[in-house]
Amino acid sequence: MKEMQTKLVIIGGGPAGMAAAVSAYDAGLRDIVILERDSKLGGILTQCIHNGFGLHRFGEELTGPEYAARYIEMVEARADGIRVYTSTTVTSLTQDKVVTAMNREVGMFRIQAGAIVLAMGCRERPRGALSIPGHRPSGIYTAGSAQKFVNLEGLMPGREVVILGSGDIGLIMARRMTLEGAKVKCVCELMPYSGGLIRNIEQCLNDFGIPLKLSHTVTQIHGKERLEGVTISKVDERRAPIAGTEEYIPCDTLLLSCGLIPENELTRKAGIEMDPVTGGAKVNGERETSVSGIFSAGNVLHVHDLVDYVSEEASLAGLSAVRYLEGQNDMPLDIKVKADGFVRYTVPQSVRRAGDVKVYFRVADVLRNAEVTVTVDGEGVYRKRHIKLAPGEMECVALKGEWLDGAKEVVVCAKGEERK
Amino acid sequence: MKRELTCIVCPRGCALTVEYEVVDGKVNVTQVSGNGCKRGITYAEAECVAPVRTITTTVRTTADHVVAVKTAAPIPKEKMMEVMEVLARVRVEEPVRIGDTIVEDILGTGVNVVATANI
């Protein structure tokens, strides 16, 4: 097997991997390899042809492929220090930072890396994980697969559509299918609130008069060869279908937008400590995992709402990897960051380096008249009121370095009025 | 009169309250509140007077691929489906580069449709 040595290996060539590579290069590193499974760089962005990307990162509104192209150009402009292997699948990763990968040209090969950034992104929760009774006819797709068919292949999955799940991809696809001439009959959401951005409910559903049925789920798939319809039911507060509320909706297509799962098989197999809530690795403020020198960023770490934040996080991970390679990252001090109240998780889960650090979090429920507080070793250091907090919108608090000096534990807490 | 809107300019999605009056059939926005930035005011005024949207979609190439495009500026909301119908009939020659004009002045809106991907 071919053996190689590289200072920094980045697994994944989507927005996170590209941003990590660019920032590592700009910090002076010239021995960077990106391993990408697809035939080209860009990741999921290339199929996200809608706009709204880049407002934070580039100060202008871009579509997904435009945002990806900006980063692809940046990577290509740094070709003297960043080598890109496309159509290359990574099969394993060890704590000693040995990456095993394969592609058609080289076959299997091994890279001994000095540092690694995990940037594998996430995938969609499939039908098999949802337990919907019924046959397995054609016409049932995850929203992202349908997005790929329509936007990259130019194929329409169907004409009469029901969408299960109101995550952003589901909402975006409701509009996309409508614009392409399909009839989207409704979007069903199991929870009493949408997991998507409010603006997407407005511009993707309300603009086209598509009903959003909250506290509803699909309880039966009809049709044997091709989907003929679905039965939807209202669910109670424990998310159990309520008898007598069944409604039959004829349709030839069911799109599933039921959550994204960080793609961490490699991470788990390497024995890296995971956060069961995010589905990603546990990291410190530098985005370093429990294994020194292995970093994680982007949707493989926790699912982001905005690619701009993915780029920001991955730039940090790339920079941290360079610091690690230069031997600057060895600070044993570990301050735990804990989630309290309605805060479901925080990223990072601990902070190390003294200095300002941003902590991202999501809440577990829609809260009104909410308050976010930060306490350090029991002492309140931050308090901010929010009119509304929602699980679909990632929030952030900036911890000041002076709060953290000699601290042992930081607690981020959200309280507020729950929905009725 | 009063109208509640969700701002769609950025992912923050501010809840806007717009106060307006109608004089001789013309809408006149008098006050916007709830906006986190100035763009919220511009959005609220446009939304009450003449709502606009940016269309992002694809067009076919003569090689039967599809390439992503957008309206270079927002177009009147009520023309969305009409724009889609025009674009459904468009065939472009490859190669296409980001920023290439695909349709000039679509439906007389003064807005060009431009490519957003390379193929």
GROMACS .gro file of C-alpha atoms in nm, chain A residues 129-381:
model
  253
  129ALA     CA    1  -3.514   0.551   1.065
  130LEU     CA    2  -3.867   0.692   1.085
  131SER     CA    3  -4.089   0.383   1.132
  132ILE     CA    4  -4.370   0.480   0.896
  133PRO     CA    5  -4.601   0.182   0.830
  134GLY     CA    6  -4.672   0.076   0.472
  135HIS     CA    7  -4.508  -0.071   0.165
  136ARG     CA    8  -4.188   0.054   0.010
  137PRO     CA    9  -4.312   0.205  -0.315
  138SER     CA   10  -4.105   0.440  -0.529
  139GLY     CA   11  -4.174   0.808  -0.482
  140ILE     CA   12  -4.032   0.847  -0.130
  141TYR     CA   13  -3.715   1.053  -0.113
  142THR     CA   14  -3.524   1.253   0.140
  143ALA     CA   15  -3.562   1.622   0.061
  144GLY     CA   16  -3.191   1.650  -0.015
  145SER     CA   17  -3.201   1.365  -0.267
  146ALA     CA   18  -3.495   1.532  -0.440
  147GLN     CA   19  -3.299   1.858  -0.435
  148LYS     CA   20  -3.011   1.685  -0.610
  149PHE     CA   21  -3.244   1.535  -0.873
  150VAL     CA   22  -3.411   1.867  -0.949
  151ASN     CA   23  -3.118   2.109  -0.922
  152LEU     CA   24  -2.826   1.904  -1.053
  153GLU     CA   25  -2.982   1.633  -1.270
  154GLY     CA   26  -3.281   1.829  -1.400
  155LEU     CA   27  -3.524   1.551  -1.307
  156MET     CA   28  -3.858   1.592  -1.129
  157PRO     CA   29  -3.925   1.325  -0.864
  158GLY     CA   30  -4.304   1.367  -0.897
  159ARG     CA   31  -4.602   1.598  -0.941
  160GLU     CA   32  -4.813   1.578  -0.627
  161VAL     CA   33  -4.606   1.614  -0.318
  162VAL     CA   34  -4.640   1.583   0.059
  163ILE     CA   35  -4.343   1.687   0.268
  164LEU     CA   36  -4.279   1.539   0.612
  165GLY     CA   37  -4.064   1.758   0.831
  166SER     CA   38  -4.030   2.134   0.824
  167GLY     CA   39  -3.655   2.164   0.843
  168ASP     CA   40  -3.503   2.417   0.607
  169ILE     CA   41  -3.438   2.168   0.328
  170GLY     CA   42  -3.803   2.058   0.337
  171LEU     CA   43  -3.922   2.419   0.320
  172ILE     CA   44  -3.680   2.508   0.041
  173MET     CA   45  -3.793   2.202  -0.155
  174ALA     CA   46  -4.160   2.293  -0.107
  175ARG     CA   47  -4.091   2.616  -0.295
  176ARG     CA   48  -3.860   2.454  -0.549
  177MET     CA   49  -4.109   2.182  -0.642
  178THR     CA   50  -4.388   2.442  -0.668
  179LEU     CA   51  -4.182   2.665  -0.897
  180GLU     CA   52  -4.113   2.361  -1.116
  181GLY     CA   53  -4.485   2.299  -1.154
  182ALA     CA   54  -4.554   2.038  -0.886
  183LYS     CA   55  -4.843   2.069  -0.642
  184VAL     CA   56  -4.717   2.063  -0.285
  185LYS     CA   57  -5.020   1.966  -0.081
  186CYS     CA   58  -4.883   2.028   0.266
  187VAL     CA   59  -4.582   2.017   0.493
  188CYS     CA   60  -4.636   1.804   0.805
  189GLU     CA   61  -4.431   1.868   1.116
  190LEU     CA   62  -4.431   1.627   1.409
  191MET     CA   63  -4.335   1.897   1.655
  192PRO     CA   64  -4.563   2.187   1.752
  193TYR     CA   65  -4.311   2.426   1.594
  194SER     CA   66  -4.104   2.428   1.277
  195GLY     CA   67  -3.737   2.342   1.286
  196GLY     CA   68  -3.672   2.573   0.992
  197LEU     CA   69  -3.590   2.942   0.976
  198ILE     CA   70  -3.893   3.171   1.004
  199ARG     CA   71  -3.798   3.345   0.680
  200ASN     CA   72  -3.823   3.013   0.498
  201ILE     CA   73  -4.174   2.953   0.629
  202GLU     CA   74  -4.262   3.297   0.496
  203GLN     CA   75  -4.097   3.284   0.154
  204CYS     CA   76  -4.124   2.911   0.080
  205LEU     CA   77  -4.468   2.822   0.220
  206ASN     CA   78  -4.674   3.138   0.278
  207ASP     CA   79  -4.576   3.290  -0.058
  208PHE     CA   80  -4.727   2.987  -0.233
  209GLY     CA   81  -5.015   2.914   0.004
  210ILE     CA   82  -4.871   2.579   0.113
  211PRO     CA   83  -5.022   2.472   0.446
  212LEU     CA   84  -4.789   2.389   0.736
  213LYS     CA   85  -4.953   2.128   0.957
  214LEU     CA   86  -4.782   2.139   1.295
  215SER     CA   87  -4.817   1.840   1.533
  216HIS     CA   88  -4.892   1.615   1.235
  217THR     CA   89  -4.712   1.314   1.098
  218VAL     CA   90  -4.747   1.054   0.824
  219THR     CA   91  -4.900   0.738   0.971
  220GLN     CA   92  -4.949   0.527   0.658
  221ILE     CA   93  -4.784   0.493   0.319
  222HIS     CA   94  -5.027   0.383   0.043
  223GLY     CA   95  -4.930   0.218  -0.286
  224LYS     CA   96  -4.718  -0.081  -0.366
  225GLU     CA   97  -4.516  -0.004  -0.681
  226ARG     CA   98  -4.554   0.375  -0.680
  227LEU     CA   99  -4.669   0.592  -0.394
  228GLU     CA  100  -5.043   0.664  -0.426
  229GLY     CA  101  -5.104   0.863  -0.113
  230VAL     CA  102  -5.032   0.905   0.254
  231THR     CA  103  -5.242   0.910   0.567
  232ILE     CA  104  -5.152   1.191   0.801
  233SER     CA  105  -5.261   1.217   1.163
  234LYS     CA  106  -5.248   1.475   1.436
  235VAL     CA  107  -5.022   1.386   1.726
  236ASP     CA  108  -5.063   1.455   2.098
  237GLU     CA  109  -4.809   1.628   2.321
  238ARG     CA  110  -4.619   1.299   2.352
  239ARG     CA  111  -4.601   1.285   1.970
  240ALA     CA  112  -4.833   0.983   1.955
  241PRO     CA  113  -5.090   0.982   1.669
  242ILE     CA  114  -5.444   1.066   1.785
  243ALA     CA  115  -5.707   0.812   1.668
  244GLY     CA  116  -5.982   0.968   1.458
  245THR     CA  117  -5.768   1.249   1.316
  246GLU     CA  118  -5.651   1.051   1.011
  247GLU     CA  119  -5.668   1.227   0.676
  248TYR     CA  120  -5.589   1.065   0.342
  249ILE     CA  121  -5.391   1.278   0.099
  250PRO     CA  122  -5.337   1.146  -0.254
  251CYS     CA  123  -4.982   1.211  -0.375
  252ASP     CA  124  -4.713   1.046  -0.587
  253THR     CA  125  -4.418   1.183  -0.392
  254LEU     CA  126  -4.326   1.204  -0.025
  255LEU     CA  127  -4.023   1.410   0.070
  256LEU     CA  128  -3.862   1.355   0.408
  257SER     CA  129  -3.695   1.645   0.585
  258CYS     CA  130  -3.665   1.485   0.925
  259GLY     CA  131  -3.331   1.590   1.052
  260LEU     CA  132  -2.964   1.575   0.971
  261ILE     CA  133  -2.716   1.338   1.127
  262PRO     CA  134  -2.348   1.429   1.147
  263GLU     CA  135  -2.154   1.167   0.955
  264ASN     CA  136  -1.918   1.044   1.224
  265GLU     CA  137  -1.850   0.676   1.154
  266LEU     CA  138  -1.478   0.750   1.117
  267THR     CA  139  -1.475   0.959   1.432
  268ARG     CA  140  -1.644   0.689   1.640
  269LYS     CA  141  -1.424   0.412   1.505
  270ALA     CA  142  -1.120   0.618   1.601
  271GLY     CA  143  -1.248   0.620   1.960
  272ILE     CA  144  -1.293   0.997   1.973
  273GLU     CA  145  -1.523   1.109   2.252
  274MET     CA  146  -1.872   1.196   2.120
  275ASP     CA  147  -2.152   1.424   2.238
  276PRO     CA  148  -2.473   1.219   2.228
  277VAL     CA  149  -2.686   1.535   2.186
  278THR     CA  150  -2.507   1.691   1.886
  279GLY     CA  151  -2.405   1.360   1.728
  280GLY     CA  152  -2.063   1.516   1.681
  281ALA     CA  153  -1.735   1.497   1.867
  282LYS     CA  154  -1.685   1.680   2.193
  283VAL     CA  155  -1.451   1.971   2.130
  284ASN     CA  156  -1.283   2.254   2.311
  285GLY     CA  157  -1.275   2.618   2.205
  286GLU     CA  158  -1.015   2.541   1.936
  287ARG     CA  159  -1.249   2.271   1.794
  288GLU     CA  160  -1.001   2.007   1.906
  289THR     CA  161  -1.152   1.667   1.988
  290SER     CA  162  -1.059   1.439   2.277
  291VAL     CA  163  -0.766   1.323   2.063
  292SER     CA  164  -0.496   1.587   2.057
  293GLY     CA  165  -0.428   1.710   1.703
  294ILE     CA  166  -0.762   1.594   1.560
  295PHE     CA  167  -1.008   1.878   1.507
  296SER     CA  168  -1.369   1.887   1.393
  297ALA     CA  169  -1.575   2.161   1.228
  298GLY     CA  170  -1.892   2.225   1.033
  299ASN     CA  171  -2.194   2.000   1.016
  300VAL     CA  172  -1.996   1.694   1.121
  301LEU     CA  173  -1.951   1.865   1.457
  302HIS     CA  174  -2.305   1.998   1.497
  303VAL     CA  175  -2.570   2.087   1.242
  304HIS     CA  176  -2.550   2.456   1.153
  305ASP     CA  177  -2.827   2.680   1.013
  306LEU     CA  178  -2.592   2.889   0.802
  307VAL     CA  179  -2.290   2.801   0.594
  308ASP     CA  180  -2.134   3.131   0.702
  309TYR     CA  181  -2.099   2.990   1.053
  310VAL     CA  182  -1.960   2.665   0.911
  311SER     CA  183  -1.687   2.862   0.735
  312GLU     CA  184  -1.616   3.061   1.049
  313GLU     CA  185  -1.589   2.750   1.264
  314ALA     CA  186  -1.377   2.561   1.012
  315SER     CA  187  -1.140   2.857   0.972
  316LEU     CA  188  -1.088   2.839   1.346
  317ALA     CA  189  -1.025   2.462   1.328
  318GLY     CA  190  -0.774   2.510   1.045
  319LEU     CA  191  -0.592   2.778   1.242
  320SER     CA  192  -0.594   2.561   1.555
  321ALA     CA  193  -0.442   2.274   1.357
  322VAL     CA  194  -0.154   2.500   1.250
  323ARG     CA  195  -0.101   2.614   1.610
  324TYR     CA  196  -0.099   2.251   1.717
  325LEU     CA  197   0.160   2.163   1.452
  326GLU     CA  198   0.371   2.453   1.573
  327GLY     CA  199   0.345   2.316   1.926
  328GLN     CA  200   0.139   2.606   2.058
  329ASN     CA  201  -0.173   2.417   2.137
  330ASP     CA  202  -0.064   2.230   2.444
  331MET     CA  203  -0.261   2.397   2.717
  332PRO     CA  204  -0.387   2.150   2.976
  333LEU     CA  205  -0.639   2.383   3.140
  334ASP     CA  206  -0.984   2.253   3.062
  335ILE     CA  207  -1.291   2.453   3.161
  336LYS     CA  208  -1.615   2.263   3.118
  337VAL     CA  209  -1.904   2.438   2.943
  338LYS     CA  210  -2.237   2.303   3.062
  339ALA     CA  211  -2.586   2.342   2.918
  340ASP     CA  212  -2.861   2.426   3.166
  341GLY     CA  213  -3.231   2.512   3.159
  342PHE     CA  214  -3.361   2.499   2.802
  343VAL     CA  215  -3.015   2.493   2.646
  344ARG     CA  216  -2.993   2.157   2.469
  345TYR     CA  217  -2.624   2.163   2.393
  346THR     CA  218  -2.328   2.390   2.360
  347VAL     CA  219  -2.039   2.383   2.116
  348PRO     CA  220  -1.766   2.387   2.231
  349GLN     CA  221  -1.827   2.158   2.529
  350SER     CA  222  -1.516   2.291   2.701
  351VAL     CA  223  -1.277   2.582   2.662
  352ARG     CA  224  -0.906   2.576   2.706
  353ARG     CA  225  -0.719   2.876   2.583
  354ALA     CA  226  -0.747   3.187   2.789
  355GLY     CA  227  -0.902   3.457   2.574
  356ASP     CA  228  -1.237   3.544   2.424
  357VAL     CA  229  -1.432   3.248   2.291
  358LYS     CA  230  -1.773   3.214   2.130
  359VAL     CA  231  -2.008   2.945   2.256
  360TYR     CA  232  -2.288   2.833   2.025
  361PHE     CA  233  -2.603   2.669   2.155
  362ARG     CA  234  -2.954   2.559   2.069
  363VAL     CA  235  -3.262   2.558   2.290
  364ALA     CA  236  -3.489   2.256   2.330
  365ASP     CA  237  -3.822   2.437   2.282
  366VAL     CA  238  -3.969   2.761   2.149
  367LEU     CA  239  -3.933   3.016   2.430
  368ARG     CA  240  -4.085   3.362   2.458
  369ASN     CA  241  -3.959   3.641   2.683
  370ALA     CA  242  -3.648   3.438   2.725
  371GLU     CA  243  -3.331   3.511   2.912
  372VAL     CA  244  -2.987   3.370   2.846
  373THR     CA  245  -2.741   3.374   3.133
  374VAL     CA  246  -2.382   3.267   3.176
  375THR     CA  247  -2.239   3.179   3.514
  376VAL     CA  248  -1.874   3.104   3.582
  377ASP     CA  249  -1.814   2.891   3.893
  378GLY     CA  250  -2.155   2.995   4.021
  379GLU     CA  251  -2.115   3.366   3.956
  380GLY     CA  252  -2.333   3.542   3.699
  381VAL     CA  253  -2.127   3.719   3.431
   0.00000   0.00000   0.00000
